[in-house]
Amino acid sequence: MSRTSDAATPSTDAHLALADGCLIASHRLSEWMSNAPTMEEDVALGNIALDLLGQARGLLQAIAEDTGRTEDDLAYFREAQEFRNPLICELPNGDFGHTILRQFFVDAWLADVWPALAGDPTVDPRVRGVAEKAVKENAYHLRHSSTWVLRLGDGTDESHRRMTTALDALWPYRGEIASDAWYARVEPILAEATLDIPPRDAWTQRSSADGWHTEHLGYLLAEMQSLARAHPGATW
Amino acid sequence: MTASTRSRAWALLEAVPDPEIPVVSVVDLGIVRAVDESADGRAVTVTLTPTYSGCPATDVIARDVKAALEAAYDDVRVETQRSPAWTTDWLSDAGRERLQTFGIVPPAGRKQLPLLVEERPAACPRCGSDGVEELAHFGSTPCKALWRCTSCREPFDYMKRH
C-alpha cells in the first residue's frame, strides 16, 4: 500500500514541534533583554529572539489556518502539555554560558531542519517559505553561538568551568534534537573549545512528543500568556 | 491596466520609506515583488516579501503601503510572499547609494556567496579608510551589523549580505 502524501496538511506533529521550539527558545532569549553581559550581546540575543519568533509565527499561522484557529490561539491559549517543543528549548537561562550553549545546541539542530524543509518540494509551500528564509537567519545565529562557545570554553579557568557545568546540565536534553549530522556539527566545536565531549550513547530525556515537559515550561507560559489571557482578544 | 496607472502605483510606493531606515524606500529595498491592478484600475494588490522573519518593521511597512495606495485606489490589498526569500541582492542601485550616503555601508558585492563566507565592508562610510573591524555580529535592526573604523574610530552600520 502506498502512503499518500500529507503535503497539504502542515499541521503535522513535526511542524508543531518546530514552531513551538522556535517560540519557546525565542521567549527564553528575550528574558535576557536589558540583562545581557554587554549591550552588544543584549542586541544580539534580541535579534536572534526576533528571528525565532518570526519563524514560529510563520509556522503557527499555517497550522492555525488548517485547523480553524489563529496564531494567538496556539501561542497563548494552549496548556503546557499541548506544547511540543524539544525540552531543551524551555530550560531556564542559568548563566550566560549556559544560555549560549543551549542556543548553540538549538541552532545546530535547526541547521539541519531548515535546509531539509526548504529543499523538499513535497513540503507545504507555506512551511517551505518560512524555512527558505530561516536557513540564512539560522546560519548567522549558529555562527554567533559557536563563536561564544569557543571563546568561553577555551577562555579563562572560570569560563571553562562554567561551560563544563553547562555541558553536563544540557547534554541529557539533546535526545530530541540530536542526529548524526547534529553530533558532526557540535562535537568539533566542543573539542576546539577544549571541552570534554560526553558520549553519544549517554542517557537522554525525550518526552515532549507525549506532552511531558519539565516543570519550567509552566512558569514560562504563565509569563508569556498572562497578558493575552487577562485581556482576551486585545489588539494594538 | 494601462502603463500610466501601473507606473502611478510604483511611483506611490517609491515614496514609502522604510520605517527604520527612512533614507531608502520599500522599492529600493527590493521587498515589493508584484503590483497587480484590477481591470477597472480601482483596486490594487501589492505583494511584499519580508526582509527578516521577525523584523518588527514588516507590519508597519504593510500598513504604510496600504495607506499610501489608498490615496489612489478604492481597494488596496497587501499580501505577504515568503518564497523566494528576500536577499540583499534585490537592493536597487539607487538604494545602495542612498544607504552609503546615509552612513550605512551596503552589503559587499551582489553575487550570492556560500553562507558564512567572511564578509566585510570595503571602507569606512565617513573617512573612506579601508581599515575596518567588526564590533558586533548584530546591530540596531535585524539587517545590520556594527563595525568600526580603525582610522577615524567612528562606529558605523553595515547591512549584512543576506
CSV table of C-alpha atoms in Angstrom, one decimal:
chain,number,residue,atom,x,y,z
A,1,MET,CA,0.0,0.0,0.0
A,2,SER,CA,1.4,3.3,-0.9
A,3,ARG,CA,1.4,6.1,1.6
A,4,THR,CA,-0.4,9.2,0.5
A,5,SER,CA,1.5,12.5,0.7
A,6,ASP,CA,0.4,14.7,3.5
A,7,ALA,CA,1.9,17.7,1.9
A,8,ALA,CA,-1.4,19.6,2.0
A,9,THR,CA,-1.6,19.5,5.8
A,10,PRO,CA,1.3,21.2,7.5
A,11,SER,CA,-0.2,20.7,10.9
A,12,THR,CA,1.8,17.6,11.5
A,13,ASP,CA,3.5,17.0,14.8
A,14,ALA,CA,6.9,17.7,13.3
A,15,HIS,CA,5.8,21.2,12.2
A,16,LEU,CA,4.2,22.0,15.6
A,17,ALA,CA,7.3,20.8,17.4
A,18,LEU,CA,9.4,23.1,15.2
A,19,ALA,CA,7.1,26.1,15.7
A,20,ASP,CA,6.9,25.5,19.5
A,21,GLY,CA,10.7,25.0,19.7
A,22,CYS,CA,11.3,28.4,18.0
A,23,LEU,CA,8.6,30.1,20.1
A,24,ILE,CA,9.9,28.9,23.4
A,25,ALA,CA,13.6,29.4,22.5
A,26,SER,CA,12.7,32.9,21.5
A,27,HIS,CA,10.9,33.6,24.8
A,28,ARG,CA,13.9,32.3,26.8
A,29,LEU,CA,16.3,34.6,24.9
A,30,SER,CA,14.0,37.6,25.3
A,31,GLU,CA,14.4,37.1,29.1
A,32,TRP,CA,17.9,38.4,28.7
A,33,MET,CA,16.7,41.8,27.4
A,34,SER,CA,18.5,44.5,29.4
A,35,ASN,CA,20.4,41.9,31.4
A,36,ALA,CA,23.0,40.5,29.0
A,37,PRO,CA,26.7,40.9,29.8
A,38,THR,CA,27.2,43.7,27.3
A,39,MET,CA,25.0,45.9,25.3
A,40,GLU,CA,26.1,44.3,22.1
A,41,GLU,CA,25.1,40.9,23.4
A,42,ASP,CA,21.7,42.3,24.5
A,43,VAL,CA,21.2,43.4,20.9
A,44,ALA,CA,22.4,40.1,19.6
A,45,LEU,CA,20.1,38.0,21.8
A,46,GLY,CA,17.2,40.3,21.0
A,47,ASN,CA,17.8,39.9,17.2
A,48,ILE,CA,18.0,36.1,17.4
A,49,ALA,CA,14.9,36.0,19.6
A,50,LEU,CA,13.1,38.1,17.0
A,51,ASP,CA,14.1,35.8,14.1
A,52,LEU,CA,12.9,32.8,16.1
A,53,LEU,CA,9.7,34.5,16.9
A,54,GLY,CA,9.1,35.3,13.2
A,55,GLN,CA,9.8,31.8,12.2
A,56,ALA,CA,7.5,30.4,14.9
A,57,ARG,CA,4.7,32.8,13.7
A,58,GLY,CA,5.0,31.7,10.1
A,59,LEU,CA,4.6,28.1,11.1
A,60,LEU,CA,1.8,28.7,13.6
A,61,GLN,CA,-0.1,30.8,11.0
A,62,ALA,CA,-0.1,27.9,8.6
A,63,ILE,CA,-1.1,25.4,11.3
A,64,ALA,CA,-3.8,27.8,12.5
A,65,GLU,CA,-5.2,28.2,9.0
A,66,ASP,CA,-5.6,24.5,8.6
A,67,THR,CA,-7.2,23.9,12.0
A,68,GLY,CA,-9.6,26.9,12.1
A,69,ARG,CA,-7.7,28.7,14.8
A,70,THR,CA,-5.4,31.8,15.0
A,71,GLU,CA,-1.7,32.0,15.7
A,72,ASP,CA,-2.7,33.7,19.0
A,73,ASP,CA,-4.9,30.8,20.0
A,74,LEU,CA,-1.9,28.5,19.5
A,75,ALA,CA,0.6,30.7,21.3
A,76,TYR,CA,-1.4,32.0,24.2
A,77,PHE,CA,-4.3,29.6,24.8
A,78,ARG,CA,-2.7,26.2,24.9
A,79,GLU,CA,-1.6,24.5,28.1
A,80,ALA,CA,1.9,23.2,28.8
A,81,GLN,CA,1.0,19.6,27.9
A,82,GLU,CA,-0.2,20.8,24.4
A,83,PHE,CA,3.2,22.2,23.6
A,84,ARG,CA,5.6,20.1,21.5
A,85,ASN,CA,8.9,22.0,21.8
A,86,PRO,CA,12.0,20.0,22.4
A,87,LEU,CA,12.6,20.1,26.2
A,88,ILE,CA,16.0,21.8,25.8
A,89,CYS,CA,14.3,25.0,24.5
A,90,GLU,CA,12.4,25.5,27.7
A,91,LEU,CA,15.2,25.1,30.2
A,92,PRO,CA,15.9,28.2,32.3
A,93,ASN,CA,18.7,30.5,31.2
A,94,GLY,CA,21.1,30.0,34.0
A,95,ASP,CA,24.3,32.0,33.4
A,96,PHE,CA,25.2,33.4,30.1
A,97,GLY,CA,27.4,30.4,29.2
A,98,HIS,CA,24.5,28.0,29.9
A,99,THR,CA,22.2,30.1,27.7
A,100,ILE,CA,24.7,30.3,24.8
A,101,LEU,CA,25.5,26.6,24.9
A,102,ARG,CA,21.7,25.8,24.9
A,103,GLN,CA,21.3,28.1,22.0
A,104,PHE,CA,24.3,26.6,20.2
A,105,PHE,CA,22.6,23.1,20.5
A,106,VAL,CA,19.3,24.5,19.2
A,107,ASP,CA,21.0,26.4,16.3
A,108,ALA,CA,22.9,23.2,15.4
A,109,TRP,CA,19.5,21.3,15.3
A,110,LEU,CA,17.8,24.0,13.2
A,111,ALA,CA,20.9,23.9,10.8
A,112,ASP,CA,19.6,20.5,9.7
A,113,VAL,CA,15.9,21.1,10.0
A,114,TRP,CA,15.5,24.3,7.9
A,115,PRO,CA,17.6,23.2,4.8
A,116,ALA,CA,15.8,19.9,4.7
A,117,LEU,CA,12.4,21.6,4.7
A,118,ALA,CA,13.5,24.3,2.3
A,119,GLY,CA,14.8,21.8,-0.2
A,120,ASP,CA,11.9,19.3,-0.1
A,121,PRO,CA,9.3,20.0,-2.8
A,122,THR,CA,6.7,17.8,-1.1
A,123,VAL,CA,6.7,20.1,1.9
A,124,ASP,CA,3.7,22.5,2.2
A,125,PRO,CA,4.8,25.7,0.4
A,126,ARG,CA,3.9,27.9,3.4
A,127,VAL,CA,6.3,25.9,5.6
A,128,ARG,CA,8.9,25.8,2.9
A,129,GLY,CA,8.7,29.6,2.6
A,130,VAL,CA,9.5,30.0,6.3
A,131,ALA,CA,12.3,27.5,6.0
A,132,GLU,CA,13.9,29.2,3.0
A,133,LYS,CA,14.2,32.4,4.9
A,134,ALA,CA,15.3,30.7,8.2
A,135,VAL,CA,18.2,28.9,6.5
A,136,LYS,CA,20.1,32.1,6.2
A,137,GLU,CA,19.0,33.5,9.5
A,138,ASN,CA,19.9,30.4,11.4
A,139,ALA,CA,23.4,30.2,9.8
A,140,TYR,CA,24.1,33.6,11.2
A,141,HIS,CA,22.8,32.6,14.7
A,142,LEU,CA,24.9,29.4,14.6
A,143,ARG,CA,28.0,31.5,13.8
A,144,HIS,CA,27.3,33.7,16.8
A,145,SER,CA,26.7,30.9,19.3
A,146,SER,CA,29.6,28.9,18.1
A,147,THR,CA,31.9,31.9,18.5
A,148,TRP,CA,30.9,32.2,22.1
A,149,VAL,CA,31.2,28.5,22.9
A,150,LEU,CA,34.8,28.7,21.6
A,151,ARG,CA,35.6,31.9,23.4
A,152,LEU,CA,34.1,30.7,26.8
A,153,GLY,CA,35.2,27.1,26.6
A,154,ASP,CA,38.7,28.0,25.7
A,155,GLY,CA,38.8,31.1,27.8
A,156,THR,CA,39.6,31.6,31.4
A,157,ASP,CA,39.6,28.9,34.1
A,158,GLU,CA,36.3,30.3,35.4
A,159,SER,CA,34.6,30.5,31.9
A,160,HIS,CA,35.8,26.9,31.2
A,161,ARG,CA,34.5,25.7,34.5
A,162,ARG,CA,31.1,27.3,33.8
A,163,MET,CA,30.9,25.8,30.3
A,164,THR,CA,31.7,22.4,31.6
A,165,THR,CA,28.9,22.8,34.1
A,166,ALA,CA,26.5,23.9,31.4
A,167,LEU,CA,27.5,21.0,29.2
A,168,ASP,CA,26.9,18.5,32.0
A,169,ALA,CA,23.5,20.0,32.6
A,170,LEU,CA,22.4,20.3,28.9
A,171,TRP,CA,23.7,17.0,27.4
A,172,PRO,CA,20.9,14.9,28.8
A,173,TYR,CA,18.4,17.1,26.9
A,174,ARG,CA,19.9,16.6,23.4
A,175,GLY,CA,17.8,13.5,22.7
A,176,GLU,CA,15.0,15.3,20.8
A,177,ILE,CA,17.3,17.4,18.6
A,178,ALA,CA,20.4,15.2,18.1
A,179,SER,CA,21.1,13.3,14.9
A,180,ASP,CA,24.4,12.1,13.3
A,181,ALA,CA,24.5,15.5,11.5
A,182,TRP,CA,24.0,17.3,14.8
A,183,TYR,CA,26.8,15.4,16.5
A,184,ALA,CA,29.0,16.1,13.5
A,185,ARG,CA,28.3,19.8,13.8
A,186,VAL,CA,28.5,20.1,17.6
A,187,GLU,CA,31.4,17.8,18.6
A,188,PRO,CA,34.2,19.6,16.6
A,189,ILE,CA,33.2,22.9,18.2
A,190,LEU,CA,33.2,21.4,21.7
A,191,ALA,CA,36.6,19.9,21.0
A,192,GLU,CA,38.0,23.1,19.8
A,193,ALA,CA,36.6,24.8,22.8
A,194,THR,CA,38.6,22.3,24.9
A,195,LEU,CA,35.5,20.8,26.5
A,196,ASP,CA,35.3,17.1,27.1
A,197,ILE,CA,32.8,15.6,24.7
A,198,PRO,CA,30.3,13.4,26.5
A,199,PRO,CA,29.4,10.1,25.0
A,200,ARG,CA,26.7,9.9,22.3
A,201,ASP,CA,25.1,7.0,24.0
A,202,ALA,CA,24.7,8.7,27.4
A,203,TRP,CA,21.2,8.7,28.8
A,204,THR,CA,18.9,11.4,27.5
A,205,GLN,CA,15.5,12.9,28.1
A,206,ARG,CA,12.9,12.6,25.2
A,207,SER,CA,9.3,13.1,26.2
A,208,SER,CA,7.9,16.3,24.7
A,209,ALA,CA,6.2,14.3,21.9
A,210,ASP,CA,3.9,12.9,24.5
A,211,GLY,CA,3.2,16.3,26.1
A,212,TRP,CA,5.5,15.8,29.0
A,213,HIS,CA,7.6,18.7,30.0
A,214,THR,CA,10.0,19.9,32.7
A,215,GLU,CA,8.4,21.9,35.5
A,216,HIS,CA,9.9,25.1,33.9
A,217,LEU,CA,7.5,25.3,30.9
A,218,GLY,CA,4.5,26.1,33.1
A,219,TYR,CA,6.2,29.1,34.6
A,220,LEU,CA,7.4,30.3,31.2
A,221,LEU,CA,3.9,30.1,29.8
A,222,ALA,CA,2.5,31.9,32.8
A,223,GLU,CA,4.5,34.9,31.9
A,224,MET,CA,4.3,34.6,28.2
A,225,GLN,CA,0.5,34.1,28.1
A,226,SER,CA,-0.6,36.3,31.0
A,227,LEU,CA,-1.4,39.4,29.0
A,228,ALA,CA,-3.4,37.7,26.3
A,229,ARG,CA,-5.4,35.7,29.0
A,230,ALA,CA,-6.0,38.8,31.1
A,231,HIS,CA,-7.3,40.7,28.1
A,232,PRO,CA,-8.7,38.1,25.6
A,233,GLY,CA,-8.9,39.4,22.1
A,234,ALA,CA,-7.0,42.6,22.8
A,235,THR,CA,-5.1,44.1,19.9
A,236,TRP,CA,-2.9,47.1,19.4
B,1,MET,CA,-4.2,48.1,-16.7
B,2,THR,CA,-2.5,50.8,-18.6
B,3,ALA,CA,1.2,51.6,-18.3
B,4,SER,CA,0.4,55.0,-16.8
B,5,THR,CA,-1.7,53.7,-13.9
B,6,ARG,CA,0.8,50.9,-13.3
B,7,SER,CA,3.6,53.4,-13.0
B,8,ARG,CA,1.3,55.5,-10.7
B,9,ALA,CA,1.2,52.7,-8.2
B,10,TRP,CA,5.0,52.2,-8.4
B,11,ALA,CA,5.5,56.0,-8.0
B,12,LEU,CA,3.4,56.0,-4.8
B,13,LEU,CA,5.4,53.0,-3.5
B,14,GLU,CA,8.7,54.7,-4.2
B,15,ALA,CA,7.6,57.4,-1.7
B,16,VAL,CA,7.0,54.9,1.1
B,17,PRO,CA,10.1,54.9,3.3
B,18,ASP,CA,11.5,52.0,5.3
B,19,PRO,CA,10.4,52.9,8.9
B,20,GLU,CA,13.8,52.0,10.4
B,21,ILE,CA,16.0,53.3,7.6
B,22,PRO,CA,13.9,56.1,6.1
B,23,VAL,CA,16.5,57.1,3.5
B,24,VAL,CA,15.5,54.1,1.4
B,25,SER,CA,12.0,53.3,0.0
B,26,VAL,CA,10.3,49.9,0.1
B,27,VAL,CA,11.0,49.8,-3.7
B,28,ASP,CA,14.8,50.4,-3.1
B,29,LEU,CA,14.8,47.6,-0.5
B,30,GLY,CA,13.5,45.2,-3.1
B,31,ILE,CA,10.7,43.9,-1.0
B,32,VAL,CA,7.9,44.8,-3.4
B,33,ARG,CA,7.5,41.7,-5.5
B,34,ALA,CA,4.4,42.5,-7.5
B,35,VAL,CA,1.8,45.2,-8.1
B,36,ASP,CA,-1.5,43.9,-9.7
B,37,GLU,CA,-4.3,46.3,-10.6
B,38,SER,CA,-7.9,45.3,-11.3
B,39,ALA,CA,-9.2,45.7,-14.8
B,40,ASP,CA,-11.0,48.9,-13.9
B,41,GLY,CA,-8.0,50.3,-12.1
B,42,ARG,CA,-9.8,50.9,-8.8
B,43,ALA,CA,-8.3,48.0,-6.9
B,44,VAL,CA,-4.7,47.0,-6.4
B,45,THR,CA,-2.9,44.1,-4.7
B,46,VAL,CA,0.7,44.6,-3.6
B,47,THR,CA,2.9,41.6,-2.8
B,48,LEU,CA,5.6,42.1,-0.2
B,49,THR,CA,8.4,39.8,0.8
B,50,PRO,CA,9.7,40.4,4.4
B,51,THR,CA,13.4,41.1,4.8
B,52,TYR,CA,13.9,39.1,8.1
B,53,SER,CA,11.3,36.7,9.6
B,54,GLY,CA,11.0,38.7,12.8
B,55,CYS,CA,11.6,42.2,11.6
B,56,PRO,CA,9.2,44.5,13.5
B,57,ALA,CA,9.2,46.9,10.6
B,58,THR,CA,7.3,44.4,8.5
B,59,ASP,CA,3.8,45.2,9.9
B,60,VAL,CA,4.5,48.9,9.8
B,61,ILE,CA,5.6,48.7,6.1
B,62,ALA,CA,2.4,46.8,5.2
B,63,ARG,CA,0.3,49.5,6.9
B,64,ASP,CA,2.3,52.3,5.3
B,65,VAL,CA,2.0,50.7,1.8
B,66,LYS,CA,-1.8,50.4,2.3
B,67,ALA,CA,-2.2,54.0,3.4
B,68,ALA,CA,-0.1,55.3,0.5
B,69,LEU,CA,-2.0,53.5,-2.2
B,70,GLU,CA,-5.4,54.3,-0.7
B,71,ALA,CA,-4.8,57.8,-2.0
B,72,ALA,CA,-5.3,56.5,-5.5
B,73,TYR,CA,-7.3,53.3,-5.2
B,74,ASP,CA,-10.6,52.4,-3.6
B,75,ASP,CA,-9.5,48.9,-2.6
B,76,VAL,CA,-5.9,48.1,-1.5
B,77,ARG,CA,-4.7,44.6,-0.6
B,78,VAL,CA,-1.3,43.8,0.8
B,79,GLU,CA,-0.2,40.2,0.6
B,80,THR,CA,2.9,38.6,2.0
B,81,GLN,CA,5.0,36.2,0.0
B,82,ARG,CA,7.9,34.4,1.7
B,83,SER,CA,9.3,32.4,-1.2
B,84,PRO,CA,11.6,33.2,-2.9
B,85,ALA,CA,13.3,34.6,0.3
B,86,TRP,CA,14.4,38.2,0.2
B,87,THR,CA,18.0,38.8,-0.4
B,88,THR,CA,20.1,41.9,-0.3
B,89,ASP,CA,20.9,41.2,-4.0
B,90,TRP,CA,17.5,42.8,-4.6
B,91,LEU,CA,18.5,46.2,-3.2
B,92,SER,CA,18.4,48.8,-6.0
B,93,ASP,CA,21.5,50.6,-7.1
B,94,ALA,CA,19.9,53.9,-6.0
B,95,GLY,CA,19.1,52.3,-2.7
B,96,ARG,CA,22.7,51.2,-2.2
B,97,GLU,CA,23.9,54.7,-2.9
B,98,ARG,CA,21.4,56.2,-0.5
B,99,LEU,CA,22.5,53.8,2.2
B,100,GLN,CA,26.1,54.7,1.7
B,101,THR,CA,25.5,58.4,1.8
B,102,PHE,CA,23.4,57.9,5.0
B,103,GLY,CA,26.3,56.2,6.7
B,104,ILE,CA,25.2,52.6,6.3
B,105,VAL,CA,27.6,50.6,4.2
B,106,PRO,CA,25.6,48.4,1.7
B,107,PRO,CA,26.4,44.7,1.5
B,108,ALA,CA,29.6,43.9,-0.2
B,109,GLY,CA,29.0,42.5,-3.6
B,110,ARG,CA,25.8,41.5,-5.4
B,111,LYS,CA,26.6,37.9,-6.0
B,112,GLN,CA,25.3,35.3,-3.6
B,113,LEU,CA,28.1,33.6,-1.8
B,114,PRO,CA,28.0,30.5,0.2
B,115,LEU,CA,26.7,31.1,3.7
B,116,LEU,CA,29.2,32.3,6.3
B,117,VAL,CA,31.9,33.3,3.9
B,118,GLU,CA,33.6,36.1,5.8
B,119,GLU,CA,32.3,39.4,4.5
B,120,ARG,CA,33.4,42.9,5.3
B,121,PRO,CA,32.5,46.4,4.3
B,122,ALA,CA,35.0,47.8,1.8
B,123,ALA,CA,35.6,51.1,3.5
B,124,CYS,CA,34.5,53.4,6.3
B,125,PRO,CA,31.5,55.5,5.1
B,126,ARG,CA,32.8,58.6,6.7
B,127,CYS,CA,36.6,58.8,6.1
B,128,GLY,CA,36.9,56.2,3.3
B,129,SER,CA,39.7,54.2,5.2
B,130,ASP,CA,39.7,50.5,4.4
B,131,GLY,CA,40.8,49.8,8.0
B,132,VAL,CA,37.6,48.5,9.5
B,133,GLU,CA,36.8,45.9,12.2
B,134,GLU,CA,33.6,44.2,13.4
B,135,LEU,CA,32.3,45.3,16.8
B,136,ALA,CA,29.3,43.1,16.9
B,137,HIS,CA,27.5,40.5,14.7
B,138,PHE,CA,24.2,42.2,15.3
B,139,GLY,CA,23.2,45.8,15.1
B,140,SER,CA,20.2,48.1,15.8
B,141,THR,CA,18.0,46.3,13.2
B,142,PRO,CA,18.0,42.7,12.1
B,143,CYS,CA,19.6,43.6,8.7
B,144,LYS,CA,22.7,45.3,10.2
B,145,ALA,CA,26.0,44.5,12.0
B,146,LEU,CA,28.1,47.1,13.9
B,147,TRP,CA,31.5,47.9,12.6
B,148,ARG,CA,34.2,50.5,13.5
B,149,CYS,CA,36.8,52.4,11.5
B,150,THR,CA,40.3,51.9,12.9
B,151,SER,CA,41.4,55.2,11.3
B,152,CYS,CA,38.8,57.8,12.4
B,153,ARG,CA,37.5,55.5,15.2
B,154,GLU,CA,33.8,56.1,14.3
B,155,PRO,CA,31.4,53.2,14.6
B,156,PHE,CA,29.1,52.6,11.6
B,157,ASP,CA,26.4,50.2,10.5
B,158,TYR,CA,26.9,47.6,7.8
B,159,MET,CA,24.0,46.0,6.0
B,160,LYS,CA,24.8,42.3,6.1
B,161,ARG,CA,24.7,40.3,2.9
B,162,HIS,CA,21.7,38.1,3.3
